[in-house]
mmCIF file of C-alpha atoms in Angstrom:
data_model
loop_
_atom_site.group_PDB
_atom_site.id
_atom_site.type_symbol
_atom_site.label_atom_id
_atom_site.label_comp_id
_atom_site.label_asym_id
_atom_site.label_seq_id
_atom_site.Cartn_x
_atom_site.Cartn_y
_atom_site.Cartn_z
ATOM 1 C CA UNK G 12 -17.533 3.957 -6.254
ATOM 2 C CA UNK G 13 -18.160 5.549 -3.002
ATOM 3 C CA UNK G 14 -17.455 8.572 -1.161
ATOM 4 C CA UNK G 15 -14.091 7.948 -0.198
ATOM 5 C CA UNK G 16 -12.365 6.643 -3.273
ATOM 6 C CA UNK G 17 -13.671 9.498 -5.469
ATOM 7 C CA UNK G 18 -11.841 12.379 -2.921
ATOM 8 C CA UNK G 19 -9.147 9.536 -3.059
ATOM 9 C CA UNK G 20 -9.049 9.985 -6.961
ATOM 10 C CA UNK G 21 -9.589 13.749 -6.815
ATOM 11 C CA UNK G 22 -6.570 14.329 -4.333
ATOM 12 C CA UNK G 23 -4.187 12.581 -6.342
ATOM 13 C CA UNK G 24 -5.199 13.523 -9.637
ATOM 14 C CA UNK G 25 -5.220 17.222 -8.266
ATOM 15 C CA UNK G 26 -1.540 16.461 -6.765
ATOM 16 C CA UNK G 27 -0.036 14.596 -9.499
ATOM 17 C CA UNK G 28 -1.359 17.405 -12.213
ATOM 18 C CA UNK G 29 0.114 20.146 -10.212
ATOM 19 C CA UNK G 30 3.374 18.573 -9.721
ATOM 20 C CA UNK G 31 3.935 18.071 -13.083
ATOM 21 C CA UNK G 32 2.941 21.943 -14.044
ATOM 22 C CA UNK G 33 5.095 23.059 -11.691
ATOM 23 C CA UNK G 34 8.126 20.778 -13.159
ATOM 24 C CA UNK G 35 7.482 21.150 -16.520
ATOM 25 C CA UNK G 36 7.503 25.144 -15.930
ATOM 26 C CA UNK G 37 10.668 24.490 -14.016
ATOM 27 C CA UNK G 38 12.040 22.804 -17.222
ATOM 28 C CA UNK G 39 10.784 25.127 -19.122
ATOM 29 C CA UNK G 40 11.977 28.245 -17.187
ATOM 30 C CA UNK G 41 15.722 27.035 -16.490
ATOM 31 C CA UNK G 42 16.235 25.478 -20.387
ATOM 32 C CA UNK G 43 13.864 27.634 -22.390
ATOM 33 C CA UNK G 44 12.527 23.693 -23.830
ATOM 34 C CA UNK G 45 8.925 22.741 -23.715
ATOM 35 C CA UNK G 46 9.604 19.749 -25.516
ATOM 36 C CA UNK G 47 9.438 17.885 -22.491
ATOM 37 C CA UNK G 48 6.655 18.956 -21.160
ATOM 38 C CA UNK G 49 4.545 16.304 -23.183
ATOM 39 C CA UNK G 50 6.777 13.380 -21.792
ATOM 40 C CA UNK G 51 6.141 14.731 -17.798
ATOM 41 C CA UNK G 52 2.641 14.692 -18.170
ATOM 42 C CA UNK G 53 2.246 11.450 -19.743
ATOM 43 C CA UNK G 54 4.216 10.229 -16.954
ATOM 44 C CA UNK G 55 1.803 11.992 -14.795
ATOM 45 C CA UNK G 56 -0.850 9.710 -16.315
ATOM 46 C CA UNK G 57 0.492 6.953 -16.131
ATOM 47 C CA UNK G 58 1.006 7.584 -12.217
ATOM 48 C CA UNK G 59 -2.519 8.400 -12.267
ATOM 49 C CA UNK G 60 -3.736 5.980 -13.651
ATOM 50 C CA UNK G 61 -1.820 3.481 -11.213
ATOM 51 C CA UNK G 62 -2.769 5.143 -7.775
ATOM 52 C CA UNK G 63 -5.995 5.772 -8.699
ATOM 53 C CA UNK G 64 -9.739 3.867 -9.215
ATOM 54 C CA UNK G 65 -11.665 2.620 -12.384
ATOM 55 C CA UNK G 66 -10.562 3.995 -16.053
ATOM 56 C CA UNK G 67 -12.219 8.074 -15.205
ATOM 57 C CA UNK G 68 -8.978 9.753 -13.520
ATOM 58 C CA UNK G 69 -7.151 8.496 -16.363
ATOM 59 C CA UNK G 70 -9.215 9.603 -19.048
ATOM 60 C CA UNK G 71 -9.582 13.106 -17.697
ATOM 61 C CA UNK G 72 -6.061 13.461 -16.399
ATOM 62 C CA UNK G 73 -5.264 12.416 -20.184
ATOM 63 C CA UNK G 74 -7.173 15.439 -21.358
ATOM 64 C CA UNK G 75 -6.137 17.668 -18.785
ATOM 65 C CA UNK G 76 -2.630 17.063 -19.743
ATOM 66 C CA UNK G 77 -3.131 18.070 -23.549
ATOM 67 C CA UNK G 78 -5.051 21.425 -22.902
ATOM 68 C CA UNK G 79 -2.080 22.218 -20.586
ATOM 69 C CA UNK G 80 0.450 21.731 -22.641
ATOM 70 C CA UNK G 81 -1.219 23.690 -25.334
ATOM 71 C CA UNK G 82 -2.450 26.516 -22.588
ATOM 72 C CA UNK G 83 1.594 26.865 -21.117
ATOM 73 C CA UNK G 84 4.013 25.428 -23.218
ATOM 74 C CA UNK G 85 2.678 25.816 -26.948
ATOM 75 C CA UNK G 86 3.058 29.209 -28.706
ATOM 76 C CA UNK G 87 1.157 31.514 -28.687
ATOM 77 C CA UNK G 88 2.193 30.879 -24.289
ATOM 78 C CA UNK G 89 -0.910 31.444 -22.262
ATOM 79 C CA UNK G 90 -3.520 30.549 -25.131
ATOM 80 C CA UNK G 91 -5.546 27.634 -26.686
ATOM 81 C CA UNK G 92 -4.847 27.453 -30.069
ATOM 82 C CA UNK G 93 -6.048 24.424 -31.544
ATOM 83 C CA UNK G 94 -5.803 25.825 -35.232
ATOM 84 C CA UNK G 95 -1.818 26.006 -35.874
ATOM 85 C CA UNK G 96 -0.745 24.634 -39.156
ATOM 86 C CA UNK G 97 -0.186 20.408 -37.649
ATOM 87 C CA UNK G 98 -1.194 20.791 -34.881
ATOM 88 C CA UNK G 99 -4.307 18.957 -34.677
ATOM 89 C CA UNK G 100 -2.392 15.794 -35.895
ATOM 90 C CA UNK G 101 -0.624 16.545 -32.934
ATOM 91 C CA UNK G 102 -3.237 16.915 -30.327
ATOM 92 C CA UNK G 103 -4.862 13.815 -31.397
ATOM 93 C CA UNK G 104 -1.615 11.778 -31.383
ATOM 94 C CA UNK G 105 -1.187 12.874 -27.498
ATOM 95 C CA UNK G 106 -4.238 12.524 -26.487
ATOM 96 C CA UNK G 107 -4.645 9.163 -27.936
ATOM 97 C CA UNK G 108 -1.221 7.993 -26.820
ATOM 98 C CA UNK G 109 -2.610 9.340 -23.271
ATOM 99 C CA UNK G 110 -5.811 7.584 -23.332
ATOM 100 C CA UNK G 111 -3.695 4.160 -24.280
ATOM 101 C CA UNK G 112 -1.537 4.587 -21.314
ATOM 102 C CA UNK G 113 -4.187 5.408 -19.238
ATOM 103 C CA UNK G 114 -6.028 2.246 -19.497
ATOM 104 C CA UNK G 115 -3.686 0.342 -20.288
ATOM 105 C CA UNK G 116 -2.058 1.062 -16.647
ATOM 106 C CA UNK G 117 -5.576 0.366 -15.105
ATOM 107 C CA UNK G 118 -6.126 -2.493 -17.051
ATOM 108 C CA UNK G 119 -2.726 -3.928 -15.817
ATOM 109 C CA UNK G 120 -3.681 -2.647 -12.185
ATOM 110 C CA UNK G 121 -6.929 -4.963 -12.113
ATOM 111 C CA UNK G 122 -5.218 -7.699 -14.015
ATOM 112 C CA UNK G 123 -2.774 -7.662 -10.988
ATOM 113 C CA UNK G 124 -5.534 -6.950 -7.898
ATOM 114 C CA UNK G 125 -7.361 -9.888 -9.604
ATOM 115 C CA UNK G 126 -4.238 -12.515 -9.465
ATOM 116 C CA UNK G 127 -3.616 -11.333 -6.037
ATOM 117 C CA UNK G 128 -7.454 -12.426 -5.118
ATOM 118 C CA UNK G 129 -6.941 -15.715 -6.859
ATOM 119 C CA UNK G 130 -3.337 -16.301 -4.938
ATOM 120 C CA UNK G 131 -5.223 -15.204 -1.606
ATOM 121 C CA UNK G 132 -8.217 -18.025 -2.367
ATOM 122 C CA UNK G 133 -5.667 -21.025 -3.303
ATOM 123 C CA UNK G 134 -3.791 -19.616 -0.030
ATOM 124 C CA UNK G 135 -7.170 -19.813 1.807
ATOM 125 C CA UNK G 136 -7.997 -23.216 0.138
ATOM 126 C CA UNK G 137 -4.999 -24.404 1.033
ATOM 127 C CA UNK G 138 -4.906 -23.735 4.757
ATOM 128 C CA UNK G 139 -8.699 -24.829 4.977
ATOM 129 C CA UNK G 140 -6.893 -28.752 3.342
ATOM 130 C CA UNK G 141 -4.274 -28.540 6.035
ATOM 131 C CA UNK G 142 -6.556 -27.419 8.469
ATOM 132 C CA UNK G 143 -9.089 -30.490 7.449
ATOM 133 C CA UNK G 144 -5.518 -33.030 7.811
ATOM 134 C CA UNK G 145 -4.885 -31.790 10.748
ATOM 135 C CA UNK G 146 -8.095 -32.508 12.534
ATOM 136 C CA UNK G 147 -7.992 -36.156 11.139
ATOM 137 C CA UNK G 148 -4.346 -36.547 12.064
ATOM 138 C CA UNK G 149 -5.032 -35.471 15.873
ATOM 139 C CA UNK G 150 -8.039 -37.188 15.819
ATOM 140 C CA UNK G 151 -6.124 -40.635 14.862
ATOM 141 C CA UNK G 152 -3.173 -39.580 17.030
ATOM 142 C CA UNK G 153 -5.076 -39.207 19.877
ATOM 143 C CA UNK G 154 -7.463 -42.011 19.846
ATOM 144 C CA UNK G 155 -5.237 -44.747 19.468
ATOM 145 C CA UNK G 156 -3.032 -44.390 22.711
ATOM 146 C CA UNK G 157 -6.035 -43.323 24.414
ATOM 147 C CA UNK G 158 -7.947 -46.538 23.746
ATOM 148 C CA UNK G 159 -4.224 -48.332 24.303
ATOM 149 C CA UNK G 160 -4.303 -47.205 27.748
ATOM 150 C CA UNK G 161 -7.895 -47.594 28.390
ATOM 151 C CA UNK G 162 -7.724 -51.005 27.458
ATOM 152 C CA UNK G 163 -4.307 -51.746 29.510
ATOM 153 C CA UNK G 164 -5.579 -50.353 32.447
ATOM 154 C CA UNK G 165 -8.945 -51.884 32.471
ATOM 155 C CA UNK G 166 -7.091 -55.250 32.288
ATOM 156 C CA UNK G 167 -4.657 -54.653 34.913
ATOM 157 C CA UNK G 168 -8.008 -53.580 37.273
ATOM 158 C CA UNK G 169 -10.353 -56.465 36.276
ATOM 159 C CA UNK G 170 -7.768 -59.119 36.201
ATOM 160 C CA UNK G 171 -5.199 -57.943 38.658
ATOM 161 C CA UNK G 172 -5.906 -61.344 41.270
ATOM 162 C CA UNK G 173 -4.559 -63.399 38.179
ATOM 163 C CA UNK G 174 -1.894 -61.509 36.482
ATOM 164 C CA UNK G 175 1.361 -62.505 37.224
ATOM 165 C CA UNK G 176 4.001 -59.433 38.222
ATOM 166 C CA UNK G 177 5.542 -59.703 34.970
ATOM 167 C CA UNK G 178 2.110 -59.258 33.197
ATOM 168 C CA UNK G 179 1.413 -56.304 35.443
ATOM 169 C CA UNK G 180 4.802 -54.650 34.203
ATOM 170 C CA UNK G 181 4.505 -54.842 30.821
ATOM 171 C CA UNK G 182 0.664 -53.190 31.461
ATOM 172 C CA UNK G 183 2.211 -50.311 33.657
ATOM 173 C CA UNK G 184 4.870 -49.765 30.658
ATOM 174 C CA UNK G 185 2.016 -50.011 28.299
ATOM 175 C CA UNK G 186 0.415 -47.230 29.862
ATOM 176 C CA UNK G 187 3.416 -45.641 30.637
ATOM 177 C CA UNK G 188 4.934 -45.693 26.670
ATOM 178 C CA UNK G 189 1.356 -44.384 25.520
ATOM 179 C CA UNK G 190 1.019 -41.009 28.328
ATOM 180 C CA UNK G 191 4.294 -40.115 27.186
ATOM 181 C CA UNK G 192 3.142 -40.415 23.487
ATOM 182 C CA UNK G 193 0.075 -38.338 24.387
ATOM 183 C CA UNK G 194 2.306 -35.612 26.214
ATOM 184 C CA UNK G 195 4.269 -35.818 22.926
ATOM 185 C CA UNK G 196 0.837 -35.094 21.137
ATOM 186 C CA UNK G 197 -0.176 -32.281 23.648
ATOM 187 C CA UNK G 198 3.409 -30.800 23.087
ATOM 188 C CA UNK G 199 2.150 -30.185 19.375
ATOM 189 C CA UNK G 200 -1.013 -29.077 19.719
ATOM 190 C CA UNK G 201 0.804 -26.134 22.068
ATOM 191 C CA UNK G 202 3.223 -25.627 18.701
ATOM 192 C CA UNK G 203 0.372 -25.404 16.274
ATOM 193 C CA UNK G 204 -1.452 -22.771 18.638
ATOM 194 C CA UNK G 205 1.972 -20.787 18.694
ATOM 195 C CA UNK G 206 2.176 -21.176 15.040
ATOM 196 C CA UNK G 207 -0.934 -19.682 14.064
ATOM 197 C CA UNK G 208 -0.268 -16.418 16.479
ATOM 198 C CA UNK G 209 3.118 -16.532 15.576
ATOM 199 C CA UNK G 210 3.134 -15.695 11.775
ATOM 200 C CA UNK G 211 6.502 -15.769 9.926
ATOM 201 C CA UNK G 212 6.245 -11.758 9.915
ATOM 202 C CA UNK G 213 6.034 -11.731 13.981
ATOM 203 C CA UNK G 214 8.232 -15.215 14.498
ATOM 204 C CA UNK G 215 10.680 -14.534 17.834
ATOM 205 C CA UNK G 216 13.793 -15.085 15.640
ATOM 206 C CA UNK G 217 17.055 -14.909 17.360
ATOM 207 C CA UNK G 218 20.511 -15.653 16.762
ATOM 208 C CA UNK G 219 21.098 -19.349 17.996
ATOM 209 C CA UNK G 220 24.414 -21.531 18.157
ATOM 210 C CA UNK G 221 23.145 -24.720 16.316
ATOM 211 C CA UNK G 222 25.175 -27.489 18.334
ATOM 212 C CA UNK G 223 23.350 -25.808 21.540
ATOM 213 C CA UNK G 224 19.971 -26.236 19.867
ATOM 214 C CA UNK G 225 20.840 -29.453 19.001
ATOM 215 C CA UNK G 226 21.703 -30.681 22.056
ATOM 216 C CA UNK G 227 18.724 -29.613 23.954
ATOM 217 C CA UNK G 228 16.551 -31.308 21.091
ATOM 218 C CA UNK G 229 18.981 -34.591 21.845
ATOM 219 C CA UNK G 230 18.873 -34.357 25.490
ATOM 220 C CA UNK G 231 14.822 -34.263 25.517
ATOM 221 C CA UNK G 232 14.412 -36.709 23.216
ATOM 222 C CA UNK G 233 16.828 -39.302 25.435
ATOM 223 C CA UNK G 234 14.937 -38.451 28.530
ATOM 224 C CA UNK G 235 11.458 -39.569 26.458
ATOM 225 C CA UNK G 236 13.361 -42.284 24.769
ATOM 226 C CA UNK G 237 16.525 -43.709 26.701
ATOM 227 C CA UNK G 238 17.292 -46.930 25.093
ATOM 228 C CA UNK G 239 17.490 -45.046 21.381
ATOM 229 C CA UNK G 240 20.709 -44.062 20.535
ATOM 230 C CA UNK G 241 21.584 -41.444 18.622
ATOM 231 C CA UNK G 242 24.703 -40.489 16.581
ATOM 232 C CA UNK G 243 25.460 -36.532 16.482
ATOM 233 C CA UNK G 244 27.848 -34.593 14.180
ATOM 234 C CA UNK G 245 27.634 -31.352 13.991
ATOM 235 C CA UNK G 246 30.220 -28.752 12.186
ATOM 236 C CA UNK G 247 33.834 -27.779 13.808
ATOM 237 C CA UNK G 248 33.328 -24.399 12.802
ATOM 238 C CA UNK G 249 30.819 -22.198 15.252
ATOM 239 C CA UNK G 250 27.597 -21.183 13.885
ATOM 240 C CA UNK G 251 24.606 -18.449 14.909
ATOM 241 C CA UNK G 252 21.480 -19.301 12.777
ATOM 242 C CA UNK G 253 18.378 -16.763 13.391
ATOM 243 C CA UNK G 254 15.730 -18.925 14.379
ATOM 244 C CA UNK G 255 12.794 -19.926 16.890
ATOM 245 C CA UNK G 256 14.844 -22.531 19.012
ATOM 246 C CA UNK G 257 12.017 -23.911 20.772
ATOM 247 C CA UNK G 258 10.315 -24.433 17.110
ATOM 248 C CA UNK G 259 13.356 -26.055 15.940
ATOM 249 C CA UNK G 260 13.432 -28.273 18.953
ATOM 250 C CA UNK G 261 10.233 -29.605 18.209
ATOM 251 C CA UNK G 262 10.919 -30.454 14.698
ATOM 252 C CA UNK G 263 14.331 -32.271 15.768
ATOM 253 C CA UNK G 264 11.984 -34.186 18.272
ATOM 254 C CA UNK G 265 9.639 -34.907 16.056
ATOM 255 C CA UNK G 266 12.167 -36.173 13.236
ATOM 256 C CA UNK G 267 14.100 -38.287 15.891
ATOM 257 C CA UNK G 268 10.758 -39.428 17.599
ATOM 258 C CA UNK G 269 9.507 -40.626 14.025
ATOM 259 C CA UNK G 270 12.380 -42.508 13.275
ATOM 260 C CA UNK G 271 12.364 -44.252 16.425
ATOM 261 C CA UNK G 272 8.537 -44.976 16.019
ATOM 262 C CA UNK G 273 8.465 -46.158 12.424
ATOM 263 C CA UNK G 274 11.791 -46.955 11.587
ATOM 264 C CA UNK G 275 11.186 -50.493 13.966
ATOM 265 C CA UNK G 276 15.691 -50.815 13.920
ATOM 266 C CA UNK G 277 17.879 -50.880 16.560
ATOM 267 C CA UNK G 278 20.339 -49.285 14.815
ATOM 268 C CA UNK G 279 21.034 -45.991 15.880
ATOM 269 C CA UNK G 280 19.704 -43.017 14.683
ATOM 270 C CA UNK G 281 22.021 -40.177 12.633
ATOM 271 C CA UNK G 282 21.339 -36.441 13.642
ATOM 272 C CA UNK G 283 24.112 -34.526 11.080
ATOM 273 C CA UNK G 284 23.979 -30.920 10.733
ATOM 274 C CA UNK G 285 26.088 -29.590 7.652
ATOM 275 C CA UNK G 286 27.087 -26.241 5.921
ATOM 276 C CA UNK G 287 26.112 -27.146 2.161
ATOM 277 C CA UNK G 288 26.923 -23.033 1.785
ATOM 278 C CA UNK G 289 27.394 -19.345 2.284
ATOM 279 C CA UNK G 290 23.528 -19.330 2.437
ATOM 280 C CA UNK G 291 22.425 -22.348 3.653
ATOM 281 C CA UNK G 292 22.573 -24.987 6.584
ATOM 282 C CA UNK G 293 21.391 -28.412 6.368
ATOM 283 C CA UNK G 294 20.121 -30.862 9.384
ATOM 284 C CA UNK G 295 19.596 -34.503 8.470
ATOM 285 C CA UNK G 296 18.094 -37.253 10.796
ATOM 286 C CA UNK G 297 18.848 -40.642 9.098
ATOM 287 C CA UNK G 298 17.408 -43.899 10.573
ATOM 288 C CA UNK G 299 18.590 -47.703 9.545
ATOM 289 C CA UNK G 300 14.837 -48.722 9.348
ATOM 290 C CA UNK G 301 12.070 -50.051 6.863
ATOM 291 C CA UNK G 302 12.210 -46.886 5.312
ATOM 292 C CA UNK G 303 8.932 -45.110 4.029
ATOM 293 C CA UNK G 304 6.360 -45.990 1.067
ATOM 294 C CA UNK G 305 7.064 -44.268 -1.879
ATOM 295 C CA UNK G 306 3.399 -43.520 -2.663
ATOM 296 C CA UNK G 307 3.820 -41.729 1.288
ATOM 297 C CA UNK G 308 6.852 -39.568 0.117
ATOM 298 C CA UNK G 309 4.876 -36.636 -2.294
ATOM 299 C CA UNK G 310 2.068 -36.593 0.886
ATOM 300 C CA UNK G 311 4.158 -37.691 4.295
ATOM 301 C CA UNK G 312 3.639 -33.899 5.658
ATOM 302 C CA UNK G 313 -0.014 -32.998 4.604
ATOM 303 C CA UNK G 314 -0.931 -34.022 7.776
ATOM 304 C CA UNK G 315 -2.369 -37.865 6.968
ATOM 305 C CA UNK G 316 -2.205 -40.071 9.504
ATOM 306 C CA UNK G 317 -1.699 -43.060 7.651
ATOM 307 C CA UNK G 318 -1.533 -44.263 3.925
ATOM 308 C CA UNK G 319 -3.890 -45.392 1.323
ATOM 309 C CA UNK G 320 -3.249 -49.422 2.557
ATOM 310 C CA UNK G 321 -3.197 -48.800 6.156
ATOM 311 C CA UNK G 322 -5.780 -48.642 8.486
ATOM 312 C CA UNK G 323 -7.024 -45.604 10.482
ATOM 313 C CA UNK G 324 -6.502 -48.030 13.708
ATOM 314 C CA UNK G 325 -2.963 -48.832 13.264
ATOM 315 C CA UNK G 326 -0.901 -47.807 16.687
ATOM 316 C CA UNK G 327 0.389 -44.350 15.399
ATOM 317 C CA UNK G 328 0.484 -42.416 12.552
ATOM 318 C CA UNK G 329 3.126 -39.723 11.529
ATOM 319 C CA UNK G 330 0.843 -37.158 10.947
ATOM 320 C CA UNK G 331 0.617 -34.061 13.146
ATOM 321 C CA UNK G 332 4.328 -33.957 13.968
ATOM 322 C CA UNK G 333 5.563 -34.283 10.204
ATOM 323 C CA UNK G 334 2.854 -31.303 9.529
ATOM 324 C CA UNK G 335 3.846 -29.395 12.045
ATOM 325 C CA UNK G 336 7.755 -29.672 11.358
ATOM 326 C CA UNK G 337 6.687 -28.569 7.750
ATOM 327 C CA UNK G 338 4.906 -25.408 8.952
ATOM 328 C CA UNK G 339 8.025 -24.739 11.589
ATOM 329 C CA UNK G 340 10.681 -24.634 8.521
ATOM 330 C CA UNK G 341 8.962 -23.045 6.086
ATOM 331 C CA UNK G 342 7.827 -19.957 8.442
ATOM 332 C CA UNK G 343 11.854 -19.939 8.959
ATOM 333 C CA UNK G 344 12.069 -19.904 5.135
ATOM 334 C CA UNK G 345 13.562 -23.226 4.842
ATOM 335 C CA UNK G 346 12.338 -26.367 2.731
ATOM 336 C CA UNK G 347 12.047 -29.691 4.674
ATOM 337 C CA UNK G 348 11.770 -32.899 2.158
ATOM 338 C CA UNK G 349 11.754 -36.805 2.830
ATOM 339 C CA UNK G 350 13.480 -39.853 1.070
ATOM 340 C CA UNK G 351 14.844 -43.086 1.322
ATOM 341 C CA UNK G 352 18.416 -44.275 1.122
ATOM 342 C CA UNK G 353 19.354 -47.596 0.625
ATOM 343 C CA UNK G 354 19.078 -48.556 4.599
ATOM 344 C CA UNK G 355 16.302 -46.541 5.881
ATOM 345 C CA UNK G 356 14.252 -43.188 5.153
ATOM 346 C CA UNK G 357 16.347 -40.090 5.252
ATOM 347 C CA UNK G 358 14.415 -36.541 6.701
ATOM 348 C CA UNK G 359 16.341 -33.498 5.738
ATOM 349 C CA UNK G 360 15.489 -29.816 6.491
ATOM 350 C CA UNK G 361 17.292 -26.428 5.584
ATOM 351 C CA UNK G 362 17.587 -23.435 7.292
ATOM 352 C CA UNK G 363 19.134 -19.562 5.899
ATOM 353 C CA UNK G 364 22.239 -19.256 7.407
ATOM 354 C CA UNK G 365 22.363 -15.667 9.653
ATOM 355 C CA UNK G 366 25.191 -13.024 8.364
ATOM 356 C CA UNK G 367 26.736 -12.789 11.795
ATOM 357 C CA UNK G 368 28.895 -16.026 12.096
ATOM 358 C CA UNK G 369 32.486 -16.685 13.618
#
């Protein structure tokens, strides 16, 4: 123990001791009843023993206690007397029922400090996994359209004289389709740097009107993908929701973006916000699609590019973005989950629905 947490223990033995002297003589004083005096200082111990280090302040605090109360509140008043006819019996039972409070408020105390070193290591072991996903999902997410558009572009140079225009086009789009994937990419990489400075303690929560946060979301993701409908219902009645709105942007852009991406349908897409209850409201973005593997659905937002029978070159993985929209709702204390439906896959996310409402 060093310097500090023994005047630490001294100082609030010393404080708690005294403040139970001085309210047990209160008691005392006022109802003429030492009786209670036993009870405040075992309470004293027991406070003791829980804002203090190691099993000592306990143990002397316990013996403190029992001299006291024979010193002030046991006649003959201002006198140890040890010798009274039962009294022994007595001063043993205290002190021993002192002693068993003592440690067994310490021993609870470390049993406690010691879970909440074990909670921080899974906590740590758990980021360091994500962490560890995340690299391999950018590195997959990044490589792909960047080898797409080196190898578009080095056609289009090195066989430009025999391309037709048509050919040309659909190498331009190529290239075109892939930058806007990689500003997609870049566009998450920015959230996941805001993430980690933006804990859920210090997250810029305001009070948003969800059909206005869902239309921005809509209207960037129709600019990045025009020729993708999208169906929107939102609730008649108004609602303010505290919440990041550029984070929840992202994740409706990432939700829509992956359905477009991996759904291969050209049905359109469902965006439906609903009020499930007074606690509570629900987004859902529903696609018409090939839906997703169930051996994907327990591990679709760890952060892995791709499953177990697909390979790490396949055009794009759902990695990063599904991660990220994980990390987004649950530092707004929501839960975010994935399924199929009998058409397609289904992602739904919940938010806690803000007190002020009209």
């Amino acid at each position: 123990m060093n310097r500090r947490d023994l005047l630490h223990n001294i100082s609030v033995t010393a404080c708690i001791l005294a403040i139970a002297v001085i309210g047990s003589a209160f008691f005392f004083l006022t109802t003429g009843n030492s009786n209670n005096a036993s009870l405040i200082y075992v309470l004293a111990i027991v406070l003791i023993s829980r804002y203090t280090y190691g099993y000592h302040p306990g143990i002397i605090s316990s013996i403190i206690g029992v001299v006291a109360v024979n010193y002030f509140f046991t006649y003959p008043y201002g006198e140890l007397n040890f010798s009274m006819t039962g009294y022994p019996i007595t001063f043993i039972g205290m002190l021993a029922i002192a002693l068993i409070t003592s440690a067994a408020t310490t021993h609870m105390k470390e049993q406690a400090e010691i879970l909440a070193e074990r909670e921080k290591l899974l906590m740590e072991a758990e980021k360091e996994k994500m962490r560890a996903n995340l690299l391999r999902a950018v590195s997959h997410d990044l490589r792909t359209p960047l080898t797409a558009i080196i190898g578009s572009s080095s056609s289009y140079l090195d066989n430009r004289d025999q391309l037709s225009p048509q050919e040309k086009d659909q190498l331009v789009a190529h290239i075109y389709e892939d930058s806007n994937w990689l500003l997609n990419m870049v566009e998450n990489l920015l959230t996941v740097t805001r993430i980690h400075t933006d804990t859920a303690a210090s997250l810029n929560k305001s009070l948003e009107p969800v059909e206005e946060v869902v239309a921005e979301a809509v209207s960037r993701f129709r600019k990045r993908y025009p020729d993708s409908p999208v169906r929107v219902r939102t609730p008649e009645e108004f609602y303010m929701i505290p919440m990041d709105p550029t984070l929840i942007e992202q994740v409706l852009i990432n939700l829509l973006e992956n359905a477009v991406l991996h759904a291969h349908s050209q049905e359109p897409i469902d965006l439906t916000v609903i009020c499930r209850d007074q606690n509570r409201i629900q987004f859902r973005v529903m696609d018409y699609g090939q839906g997703i593997s169930p051996e994907r659905l327990d591990t679709i937002f760890d952060g892995n590019p791709y499953g177990s029978g697909e390979s790490a070159d396949s055009k794009r993985g759902m990695g990063i973005g599904l991660s990220i929209c994980k990390t987004i709702i649950h530092i707004h204390g929501g839960s975010i989950t994935a399924a199929n439906h009998e058409n397609g896959a289904v992602f739904t996310f919940q938010l806690p629905l803000g007190e002020e409402r009209e």
